[in-house]
Short mmCIF file of C-alpha atoms in Angstrom, two decimals:
data_model
loop_
_atom_site.label_atom_id
_atom_site.label_comp_id
_atom_site.label_asym_id
_atom_site.label_seq_id
_atom_site.Cartn_x
_atom_site.Cartn_y
_atom_site.Cartn_z
CA MET Y 1 0.00 0.00 0.00
CA ASN Y 2 1.31 3.44 -0.99
CA ILE Y 3 0.70 6.17 1.58
CA GLU Y 4 0.77 9.94 1.23
CA LEU Y 5 0.48 12.35 4.14
CA LYS Y 6 -0.20 15.90 3.03
CA HIS Y 7 0.17 19.00 5.23
CA ILE Y 8 -0.65 17.25 8.52
CA HIS Y 9 -1.13 19.62 11.48
CA LYS Y 10 -1.87 18.58 15.06
CA ARG Y 11 -1.83 20.72 18.19
CA PHE Y 12 -2.34 19.80 21.86
CA GLY Y 13 -3.02 23.10 23.60
CA ALA Y 14 0.18 25.13 23.38
CA VAL Y 15 2.16 22.17 22.00
CA LEU Y 16 2.37 21.93 18.20
CA ALA Y 17 3.03 18.21 17.78
CA ASN Y 18 2.86 18.05 13.95
CA ASP Y 19 3.62 21.15 11.90
CA ASP Y 20 2.74 20.88 8.19
CA ILE Y 21 4.19 17.39 7.64
CA SER Y 22 4.07 15.89 4.15
CA LEU Y 23 5.55 12.41 3.57
CA THR Y 24 5.24 9.49 1.16
CA PHE Y 25 5.70 5.82 2.10
CA SER Y 26 5.93 3.26 -0.70
CA ALA Y 27 4.60 -0.29 -0.71
CA GLY Y 28 7.17 -2.96 -0.08
CA ARG Y 29 9.50 -0.66 1.87
CA ILE Y 30 10.55 -0.65 5.52
CA VAL Y 31 10.92 2.93 6.69
CA GLY Y 32 12.38 4.10 9.99
CA VAL Y 33 10.63 7.10 11.54
CA LEU Y 34 13.23 8.85 13.71
CA GLY Y 35 13.43 11.86 15.96
CA GLU Y 36 14.09 12.86 19.53
CA ASN Y 37 11.40 12.34 22.16
CA GLY Y 38 8.61 14.83 21.59
CA ALA Y 39 9.52 15.30 17.92
CA GLY Y 40 6.00 14.27 16.84
CA LYS Y 41 6.67 10.74 15.59
CA SER Y 42 4.08 8.91 17.69
CA THR Y 43 1.46 11.60 17.08
CA LEU Y 44 1.92 11.32 13.31
CA MET Y 45 1.69 7.54 13.43
CA LYS Y 46 -1.41 7.70 15.65
CA ILE Y 47 -3.04 9.98 13.09
CA LEU Y 48 -2.18 7.56 10.30
CA SER Y 49 -3.57 4.63 12.32
CA GLY Y 50 -6.81 6.29 13.44
CA TYR Y 51 -6.01 6.83 17.14
CA GLN Y 52 -6.06 10.60 16.67
CA ARG Y 53 -7.51 12.97 14.09
CA PRO Y 54 -5.43 15.72 12.50
CA ASP Y 55 -6.47 19.34 12.92
CA SER Y 56 -5.93 19.63 9.18
CA GLY Y 57 -4.30 17.72 6.36
CA LEU Y 58 -5.02 14.72 4.17
CA ILE Y 59 -4.22 10.98 4.13
CA LEU Y 60 -4.10 9.22 0.76
CA LEU Y 61 -4.00 5.40 0.53
CA ASP Y 62 -3.09 4.16 -2.95
CA GLY Y 63 -4.04 7.61 -4.22
CA GLN Y 64 -7.50 7.68 -2.63
CA PRO Y 65 -8.44 10.01 0.26
CA ALA Y 66 -9.00 8.07 3.48
CA ALA Y 67 -11.07 9.62 6.25
CA TYR Y 68 -11.35 7.34 9.24
CA HIS Y 69 -12.30 8.10 12.80
CA SER Y 70 -11.07 5.15 14.85
CA PRO Y 71 -8.37 2.44 14.87
CA LEU Y 72 -11.00 -0.06 13.64
CA ASP Y 73 -11.69 2.19 10.65
CA ALA Y 74 -7.96 2.37 9.96
CA ILE Y 75 -7.60 -1.41 10.18
CA ALA Y 76 -10.52 -1.75 7.76
CA HIS Y 77 -8.47 0.45 5.40
CA GLY Y 78 -5.45 -1.82 5.96
CA VAL Y 79 -3.48 0.28 8.48
CA GLY Y 80 -2.63 -1.12 11.92
CA MET Y 81 -0.35 0.12 14.69
CA LEU Y 82 1.47 -1.52 17.55
CA GLN Y 83 1.63 1.04 20.34
CA GLN Y 84 4.72 1.42 22.51
CA ASP Y 85 2.44 0.61 25.47
CA PRO Y 86 0.18 -2.15 24.05
CA LEU Y 87 -3.53 -1.43 24.20
CA ASP Y 88 -5.01 -4.63 25.57
CA ILE Y 89 -7.60 -5.64 28.15
CA ALA Y 90 -6.05 -6.89 31.39
CA PRO Y 91 -8.90 -9.15 32.62
CA PHE Y 92 -8.98 -10.97 29.25
CA THR Y 93 -6.80 -13.94 28.33
CA VAL Y 94 -4.35 -13.97 25.44
CA LEU Y 95 -6.90 -15.73 23.23
CA GLU Y 96 -9.71 -13.33 24.16
CA ASN Y 97 -7.53 -10.32 23.35
CA PHE Y 98 -6.49 -11.96 20.08
CA THR Y 99 -10.12 -12.28 18.96
CA TYR Y 100 -11.37 -8.98 20.41
CA GLY Y 101 -12.30 -6.36 17.80
CA ARG Y 102 -12.15 -8.66 14.79
CA PRO Y 103 -15.02 -9.82 12.59
CA GLY Y 104 -16.91 -12.39 14.61
CA GLY Y 105 -15.40 -11.00 17.82
CA LEU Y 106 -15.57 -13.20 20.90
CA SER Y 107 -18.07 -15.46 19.10
CA MET Y 108 -15.30 -16.69 16.79
CA GLY Y 109 -14.78 -20.39 17.36
CA ARG Y 110 -12.13 -21.00 20.02
CA GLN Y 111 -10.47 -23.76 18.05
CA ALA Y 112 -10.23 -21.59 14.95
CA ALA Y 113 -8.88 -18.70 17.00
CA ARG Y 114 -6.33 -20.92 18.75
CA LYS Y 115 -5.19 -22.32 15.41
CA ALA Y 116 -4.74 -18.84 13.93
CA LEU Y 117 -2.86 -17.64 17.02
CA PHE Y 118 -0.57 -20.68 17.11
CA GLU Y 119 0.23 -20.35 13.40
CA ILE Y 120 1.30 -16.72 13.70
CA ALA Y 121 3.16 -17.36 16.96
CA ARG Y 122 5.02 -20.27 15.36
CA ARG Y 123 5.96 -18.22 12.31
CA TYR Y 124 7.35 -15.36 14.38
CA GLY Y 125 8.85 -17.36 17.23
CA PHE Y 126 6.52 -15.86 19.84
CA THR Y 127 5.72 -17.66 23.09
CA LEU Y 128 2.05 -17.06 23.86
CA ASP Y 129 -0.15 -19.30 26.01
CA PRO Y 130 -3.77 -18.73 24.84
CA GLU Y 131 -5.22 -19.12 28.35
CA THR Y 132 -2.81 -16.79 30.18
CA PRO Y 133 -4.37 -13.56 31.52
CA ILE Y 134 -2.85 -10.40 30.06
CA SER Y 135 -1.94 -9.25 33.58
CA HIS Y 136 0.57 -12.12 33.75
CA LEU Y 137 2.43 -11.11 30.57
CA SER Y 138 5.51 -8.95 30.25
CA ILE Y 139 5.44 -5.86 28.05
CA GLY Y 140 7.43 -7.78 25.44
CA GLN Y 141 4.87 -10.60 25.35
CA ARG Y 142 2.01 -8.10 25.12
CA GLN Y 143 3.72 -6.54 22.12
CA GLN Y 144 4.03 -9.96 20.52
CA LEU Y 145 0.32 -10.56 21.01
CA GLU Y 146 -0.63 -7.23 19.42
CA ILE Y 147 1.59 -7.89 16.40
CA ALA Y 148 -0.04 -11.30 16.00
CA ARG Y 149 -3.52 -9.77 16.24
CA LEU Y 150 -2.81 -7.08 13.65
CA LEU Y 151 -1.36 -9.56 11.17
CA SER Y 152 -4.36 -11.83 11.63
CA LEU Y 153 -6.60 -8.89 10.68
CA GLY Y 154 -4.82 -8.61 7.34
CA VAL Y 155 -3.31 -5.13 7.63
CA LYS Y 156 -1.33 -3.93 4.59
CA THR Y 157 0.54 -1.20 6.46
CA LEU Y 158 2.07 -2.15 9.79
CA ILE Y 159 3.28 0.58 12.13
CA LEU Y 160 5.58 -0.60 14.91
CA ASP Y 161 6.38 1.71 17.84
CA GLU Y 162 9.46 0.33 19.67
CA PRO Y 163 8.62 -3.33 18.84
CA THR Y 164 11.84 -4.92 20.14
CA THR Y 165 11.50 -3.82 23.76
CA GLY Y 166 11.57 -6.85 26.04
CA ILE Y 167 12.13 -9.54 23.40
CA SER Y 168 15.20 -11.73 23.07
CA ALA Y 169 17.87 -11.36 20.40
CA GLU Y 170 16.66 -14.62 18.82
CA GLN Y 171 13.04 -13.40 18.73
CA LYS Y 172 14.19 -10.10 17.23
CA THR Y 173 16.06 -11.94 14.49
CA ILE Y 174 12.97 -14.01 13.66
CA LEU Y 175 10.73 -10.91 13.76
CA PHE Y 176 13.02 -8.96 11.43
CA GLN Y 177 13.23 -11.88 9.00
CA SER Y 178 9.43 -12.04 8.94
CA LEU Y 179 9.05 -8.27 8.48
CA ARG Y 180 11.48 -8.33 5.55
CA ALA Y 181 9.49 -11.17 3.99
CA LEU Y 182 6.20 -9.28 4.48
CA ALA Y 183 7.63 -6.23 2.73
CA ARG Y 184 9.42 -8.17 -0.02
CA ASP Y 185 6.89 -10.91 -0.77
CA ASP Y 186 3.56 -9.34 0.25
CA GLY Y 187 4.28 -5.70 -0.62
CA MET Y 188 3.49 -4.57 2.91
CA SER Y 189 4.46 -1.06 4.00
CA ILE Y 190 6.22 -1.23 7.36
CA LEU Y 191 6.92 1.89 9.42
CA LEU Y 192 9.32 1.45 12.33
CA VAL Y 193 9.35 4.06 15.10
CA SER Y 194 12.42 3.28 17.18
CA HIS Y 195 15.19 4.88 19.19
CA LYS Y 196 17.34 1.77 18.83
CA LEU Y 197 19.54 2.85 15.96
CA GLU Y 198 21.00 -0.65 15.63
CA ASP Y 199 17.48 -1.92 14.84
CA VAL Y 200 16.93 0.82 12.26
CA ILE Y 201 20.26 0.07 10.60
CA ALA Y 202 19.60 -3.67 10.58
CA LEU Y 203 16.04 -3.52 9.22
CA CYS Y 204 15.16 -0.35 7.34
CA ASP Y 205 15.45 0.56 3.65
CA GLU Y 206 15.23 4.28 4.41
CA VAL Y 207 14.56 6.73 7.24
CA VAL Y 208 12.62 9.95 7.68
CA VAL Y 209 13.46 12.33 10.51
CA LEU Y 210 11.22 14.69 12.52
CA ARG Y 211 12.45 17.47 14.77
CA GLY Y 212 10.25 19.87 16.72
CA GLY Y 213 7.12 18.59 14.98
CA ARG Y 214 8.47 19.13 11.46
CA PHE Y 215 9.95 16.88 8.79
CA VAL Y 216 13.63 17.83 8.54
CA GLY Y 217 15.09 15.23 6.19
CA GLY Y 218 15.71 11.61 5.41
CA ALA Y 219 18.29 9.15 4.20
CA THR Y 220 18.53 5.94 2.20
CA MET Y 221 20.13 3.12 4.11
CA PRO Y 222 22.78 2.06 4.87
CA ALA Y 223 23.82 4.86 7.20
CA THR Y 224 26.04 4.95 10.26
CA PRO Y 225 24.77 5.59 13.80
CA GLU Y 226 26.68 8.88 13.77
CA GLN Y 227 24.90 10.01 10.61
CA LEU Y 228 21.48 9.14 12.06
CA VAL Y 229 22.24 10.92 15.35
CA GLY Y 230 23.33 13.97 13.36
CA LEU Y 231 20.03 13.95 11.46
CA MET Y 232 18.01 13.59 14.67
CA PHE Y 233 19.75 16.23 16.78
CA GLY Y 234 21.42 18.48 14.22
CA GLN Y 235 24.88 17.46 15.43
CA PRO Y 236 26.70 14.37 16.73
CA LEU Y 237 26.54 13.75 20.48
CA PRO Y 238 29.94 13.66 22.19
CA PRO Y 239 30.94 10.68 24.35
CA GLU Y 240 29.63 10.94 27.88
CA PRO Y 241 32.13 10.14 30.64
CA ARG Y 242 30.80 8.37 33.70
CA PRO Y 243 31.82 10.04 36.97
CA ALA Y 244 33.19 7.86 39.73
CA ALA Y 245 31.33 7.69 43.04
CA GLN Y 246 32.48 6.94 46.55
CA LEU Y 247 30.51 4.01 47.90
CA GLY Y 248 29.08 4.31 51.38
CA LYS Y 249 27.74 1.92 53.96
CA PRO Y 250 25.34 -0.95 53.13
CA VAL Y 251 21.78 0.36 52.78
CA VAL Y 252 19.91 -2.59 51.22
CA GLN Y 253 20.51 -6.21 52.15
CA LEU Y 254 18.86 -9.37 50.84
CA ASP Y 255 20.01 -12.33 52.92
CA HIS Y 256 19.39 -15.82 51.43
CA VAL Y 257 16.04 -14.72 49.98
CA THR Y 258 13.70 -17.16 48.26
CA ILE Y 259 10.83 -15.84 46.12
CA ARG Y 260 8.25 -18.25 44.73
CA THR Y 261 5.62 -17.81 42.03
CA PRO Y 262 3.51 -20.47 40.27
CA ARG Y 263 5.94 -20.32 37.33
CA LEU Y 264 9.32 -19.49 38.83
CA THR Y 265 11.40 -19.72 41.98
CA ILE Y 266 14.38 -17.58 42.93
CA GLN Y 267 16.16 -19.48 45.66
CA ASP Y 268 18.82 -18.37 48.14
CA PHE Y 269 19.59 -14.99 46.57
CA SER Y 270 21.79 -12.60 48.55
CA LEU Y 271 22.73 -9.02 47.72
CA THR Y 272 24.27 -6.16 49.67
CA LEU Y 273 23.76 -2.78 48.00
CA ARG Y 274 25.80 0.14 49.26
CA ALA Y 275 25.02 3.85 49.24
CA GLY Y 276 26.01 5.33 45.88
CA GLU Y 277 26.22 1.93 44.17
CA VAL Y 278 24.54 1.05 40.86
CA VAL Y 279 23.61 -2.61 40.36
CA GLY Y 280 22.17 -3.82 37.06
CA LEU Y 281 19.93 -6.85 36.57
CA ALA Y 282 19.87 -8.66 33.22
CA GLY Y 283 17.88 -11.50 31.71
CA LEU Y 284 15.05 -12.36 29.37
CA ASP Y 285 11.52 -11.51 30.50
CA HIS Y 286 10.33 -13.58 33.48
CA SER Y 287 13.80 -14.93 34.24
CA GLY Y 288 13.61 -13.69 37.83
CA GLN Y 289 15.21 -10.25 37.77
CA GLU Y 290 11.80 -8.55 38.00
CA LEU Y 291 10.97 -10.52 41.16
CA VAL Y 292 14.20 -9.51 42.88
CA LEU Y 293 13.78 -5.84 41.98
CA ARG Y 294 10.14 -5.75 43.11
CA ALA Y 295 10.99 -7.59 46.32
CA CYS Y 296 13.28 -4.68 47.17
CA VAL Y 297 10.25 -2.36 47.29
CA GLY Y 298 7.74 -4.75 48.84
CA LEU Y 299 5.90 -5.68 45.64
CA ALA Y 300 7.06 -9.31 45.73
CA ARG Y 301 7.31 -11.08 49.07
CA PRO Y 302 10.02 -13.60 49.94
CA SER Y 303 8.95 -16.94 51.38
CA HIS Y 304 12.32 -17.32 53.11
CA GLY Y 305 15.22 -15.05 54.02
CA THR Y 306 15.33 -11.46 55.21
CA LEU Y 307 15.30 -8.06 53.51
CA THR Y 308 16.45 -4.87 55.23
CA ILE Y 309 16.68 -1.23 54.17
CA GLY Y 310 18.73 1.13 56.30
CA GLY Y 311 19.05 -1.59 58.93
CA ARG Y 312 15.27 -1.92 59.26
CA ASP Y 313 13.83 -5.42 58.70
CA LEU Y 314 11.09 -5.06 56.08
CA THR Y 315 10.62 -8.73 55.26
CA HIS Y 316 6.90 -9.33 54.50
CA LYS Y 317 6.12 -5.63 55.07
CA PRO Y 318 3.77 -3.77 52.65
CA TYR Y 319 4.88 -1.34 49.95
CA ARG Y 320 4.06 1.73 52.06
CA ASP Y 321 6.62 0.65 54.68
CA PHE Y 322 9.30 0.45 52.01
CA VAL Y 323 8.38 3.94 50.80
CA ALA Y 324 8.59 5.22 54.38
CA ALA Y 325 12.06 3.63 54.65
CA GLY Y 326 13.25 5.58 51.59
CA ALA Y 327 12.61 3.21 48.68
CA ALA Y 328 11.38 4.61 45.35
CA PHE Y 329 10.05 2.45 42.50
CA GLY Y 330 9.86 3.17 38.77
CA ALA Y 331 7.78 0.68 36.75
CA ALA Y 332 8.38 -0.24 33.12
CA GLY Y 333 4.69 0.33 32.39
CA ARG Y 334 4.53 4.11 32.53
CA ILE Y 335 0.75 4.41 32.19
CA GLU Y 336 -0.18 1.05 33.74
CA GLU Y 337 1.73 1.50 37.00
CA GLY Y 338 3.76 4.71 36.98
CA LEU Y 339 1.18 7.33 36.01
CA ILE Y 340 -2.62 7.61 36.09
CA ALA Y 341 -4.34 8.01 32.73
CA GLY Y 342 -6.89 10.81 32.75
CA LEU Y 343 -5.08 12.93 35.34
CA THR Y 344 -3.12 16.05 34.41
CA THR Y 345 0.50 16.78 35.25
CA THR Y 346 -0.69 19.14 38.01
CA GLU Y 347 -2.88 16.44 39.54
CA HIS Y 348 0.11 14.07 39.57
CA ILE Y 349 2.30 16.64 41.28
CA ALA Y 350 -0.50 17.30 43.80
CA LEU Y 351 -0.63 13.60 44.68
CA THR Y 352 3.05 13.62 45.62
CA ALA Y 353 3.35 17.14 47.08
CA THR Y 354 0.19 17.25 49.23
CA THR Y 355 0.52 16.02 52.81
CA GLY Y 356 -2.85 17.04 54.25
CA ALA Y 357 -6.44 16.24 53.35
CA LEU Y 358 -6.94 19.33 51.16
CA VAL Y 359 -5.08 20.30 47.99
CA ASN Y 360 -3.80 23.83 47.50
CA TRP Y 361 -4.29 23.90 43.74
CA ALA Y 362 -2.58 27.25 43.22
CA ASN Y 363 0.50 25.94 45.01
CA ALA Y 364 0.33 22.64 43.11
CA ARG Y 365 0.23 24.49 39.79
CA THR Y 366 3.23 26.63 40.80
CA ILE Y 367 5.20 23.52 41.77
CA THR Y 368 4.16 21.80 38.53
CA GLU Y 369 5.32 24.70 36.37
CA ALA Y 370 8.70 24.65 38.16
CA GLN Y 371 9.03 20.86 37.82
CA LEU Y 372 8.07 20.85 34.14
CA LYS Y 373 10.72 23.48 33.50
CA GLN Y 374 13.40 21.79 35.59
CA TYR Y 375 12.83 18.37 34.00
CA ASP Y 376 12.18 19.77 30.51
CA VAL Y 377 8.78 18.10 30.19
CA ARG Y 378 7.18 19.27 26.95
CA GLY Y 379 3.67 19.74 28.20
CA THR Y 380 1.63 22.10 30.32
CA PRO Y 381 0.22 21.91 33.86
CA ALA Y 382 -3.15 21.06 32.28
CA SER Y 383 -1.83 18.31 29.98
CA PRO Y 384 -3.35 14.85 30.60
CA VAL Y 385 -0.40 12.49 31.02
CA GLU Y 386 -1.53 10.18 28.22
CA THR Y 387 -1.09 13.03 25.71
CA LEU Y 388 2.62 13.31 26.56
CA SER Y 389 5.20 11.45 24.47
CA GLY Y 390 6.89 8.45 26.03
CA GLY Y 391 10.03 10.46 26.73
CA ASN Y 392 8.07 13.25 28.41
CA GLN Y 393 6.17 10.71 30.50
CA GLN Y 394 9.53 9.35 31.62
CA ARG Y 395 10.74 12.84 32.52
CA LEU Y 396 7.53 13.44 34.49
CA LEU Y 397 8.08 10.20 36.39
CA MET Y 398 11.55 11.44 37.31
CA ALA Y 399 10.02 14.71 38.52
CA LEU Y 400 7.68 12.71 40.77
CA MET Y 401 10.55 10.77 42.34
CA PRO Y 402 11.89 11.89 45.74
CA GLN Y 403 15.11 13.89 45.52
CA SER Y 404 17.21 11.81 47.93
CA PRO Y 405 15.78 8.32 48.34
CA VAL Y 406 17.78 5.58 50.00
CA LEU Y 407 17.03 3.23 47.09
CA MET Y 408 15.76 3.70 43.55
CA ALA Y 409 14.50 0.43 42.04
CA LEU Y 410 13.86 1.00 38.34
CA GLU Y 411 12.43 -1.20 35.60
CA GLN Y 412 13.83 -0.17 32.20
CA PRO Y 413 14.39 3.50 33.14
CA THR Y 414 15.14 4.51 29.53
CA ARG Y 415 12.60 2.35 27.69
CA GLY Y 416 11.67 3.93 24.37
CA LEU Y 417 13.89 7.00 24.82
CA ASP Y 418 16.19 8.56 22.26
CA VAL Y 419 19.92 8.76 22.93
CA GLU Y 420 19.83 12.31 24.28
CA SER Y 421 16.82 11.68 26.55
CA ALA Y 422 18.37 8.44 27.87
CA ARG Y 423 21.54 10.34 28.73
CA TRP Y 424 19.46 12.99 30.48
CA ILE Y 425 17.66 10.36 32.60
CA TRP Y 426 20.97 8.86 33.65
CA ALA Y 427 22.36 12.30 34.48
CA GLN Y 428 19.49 12.70 36.96
CA LEU Y 429 20.06 9.22 38.37
CA LEU Y 430 23.81 9.72 38.75
CA GLU Y 431 23.19 13.03 40.51
CA ARG Y 432 21.10 11.19 43.10
CA ARG Y 433 23.77 8.49 43.24
CA ALA Y 434 26.38 11.14 44.04
CA HIS Y 435 24.30 12.08 47.10
CA GLY Y 436 24.23 8.50 48.37
CA THR Y 437 21.20 6.94 46.66
CA ALA Y 438 21.66 3.28 45.78
CA ILE Y 439 20.28 2.34 42.34
CA LEU Y 440 19.00 -1.09 41.34
CA PHE Y 441 17.78 -1.30 37.74
CA LEU Y 442 16.93 -3.84 35.10
CA SER Y 443 17.27 -3.28 31.38
CA PRO Y 444 17.18 -5.29 28.15
CA ASP Y 445 19.80 -2.87 26.76
CA LEU Y 446 23.14 -4.59 27.35
CA ASP Y 447 25.12 -1.48 26.46
CA GLU Y 448 23.23 0.44 29.14
CA LEU Y 449 23.94 -2.24 31.73
CA ILE Y 450 27.67 -2.21 31.01
CA ALA Y 451 27.87 1.58 30.83
CA TYR Y 452 26.26 2.37 34.18
CA SER Y 453 26.52 -0.67 36.47
CA ASP Y 454 29.08 -1.16 39.20
CA ARG Y 455 27.92 -4.78 39.39
CA ILE Y 456 25.64 -6.90 37.19
CA PHE Y 457 23.58 -9.97 38.08
CA VAL Y 458 22.26 -12.14 35.24
CA PHE Y 459 19.15 -14.32 35.58
CA PHE Y 460 18.02 -17.32 33.55
CA ALA Y 461 14.92 -19.38 34.40
CA GLY Y 462 15.31 -18.62 38.11
CA ARG Y 463 19.05 -19.26 38.21
CA PHE Y 464 21.44 -16.35 38.63
CA CYS Y 465 25.10 -15.40 38.66
CA GLU Y 466 27.16 -12.26 39.11
CA VAL Y 467 29.33 -10.98 36.27
CA PRO Y 468 32.89 -11.34 37.58
CA ASP Y 469 34.33 -8.07 36.22
CA VAL Y 470 31.90 -5.47 34.89
CA ARG Y 471 34.67 -3.22 33.55
CA ALA Y 472 35.91 -6.05 31.35
CA ALA Y 473 32.44 -7.37 30.43
CA THR Y 474 31.39 -7.55 26.78
CA ILE Y 475 28.05 -7.71 25.01
CA ASP Y 476 28.90 -11.23 23.83
CA GLN Y 477 29.64 -12.35 27.39
CA LEU Y 478 26.35 -10.94 28.70
CA GLY Y 479 24.50 -12.51 25.79
CA ARG Y 480 25.86 -15.97 26.65
CA LEU Y 481 24.93 -15.56 30.31
CA ILE Y 482 21.41 -14.36 29.44
CA GLY Y 483 21.08 -17.49 27.29
CA GLY Y 484 21.83 -19.64 30.36
CA ASP Y 485 25.52 -20.43 29.82
CA PHE Y 486 26.75 -20.09 33.41
CA THR Y 487 29.84 -22.26 32.81
CA PRO Y 488 33.29 -20.73 33.45
CA GLU Y 489 33.65 -20.31 29.68
CA GLY Y 490 30.32 -18.46 29.51
CA ARG Y 491 31.37 -16.11 32.29
#
């Protein structure tokens, strides 16, 4: 399907998200849509896929004007989008979400639906149990399910917003092979919104670049990471040195902790985390690193062992006791767990800044304006959080964090962020680290783990090991450990 976007404008209050954008996407091509966070990429793709309507402008599909008013209308026209935060229904199972919204809906025969799901999952190397509730899936698995659902609906243009978050290297290879085949053999148009330049370089035929809501240029692949960064930011980004930090006394201790779930057990795990120390956790989804991190803030409870923060025994204590002890948590699901859809930035600030029963809204707005400026959040005090870009949501989450917590436990703190925004997030984290905050984080980005961790623990199917020498660690070494090779050769 050939796509033309003509003079697309979209404004959210004072924010001009898309400013007179005109682009053409050809059938059979894989195009990377690049730009810094807040550049307007996701807004443009949501307009193309029916999630939002432009203030003005025209969409042409194979030369014909297309006016649709919902994602279902867009899918009927052959355009489907995988959101960065998948739009699924938590109480439903995988199979129920797979059939939801399609012709026949939930009345579609279960056997036929299971067969269709299994066929797509087999082709793309996805691991999806039809009877598993969505609430039990990782973000990566939820993305897999949404891709499977869109392909089953027969879309001719597939828009992917950060599709490789939370999937393994092997799954990414299979996905990319399948996407190339869809473009080459089926003539599908594939638009990839990603901040992972290695993915863009590996997959795309060409790129288009947005900056400040406008189209500023493009390139035919191949291109180097330095060239793409220059297009995105107007200039190359210099290397960023990592400042050393003086480690303090132990502040978090896990002593022979065992955590059990119906699917996985972490047994006899011990960790001492010192003030000013950064510890990274690596592994495929549901390998156990999420359980350890959440146990450190009271969201997963050990069945054996002890857990202390600041010398205070918090084993089996609720989340609020961990917060009172100085623990701060940042979830990977920004809207699902980190923020509250429907509330404005001011209302979020009020929730964290108000101590009494009544809210001083004038004061809350003043604090919000100062926080938005300090953390460079591109929105207004009245902006609903779901209208912010992923990067701006991440910046808002940082603004909501306490300034000097004892512990920051973070799931994928730079998920979906461009290079500059990711560096900014880590600058804020390292500033807190310099004041004695201990940081425990998990990330699927191996470069990020090596760049910022003082120590790294790798998990595989409930087993774990510590990387012997982080300074000498390589991507290949971490990859072998993540794959379960805990032999001396693998380490």
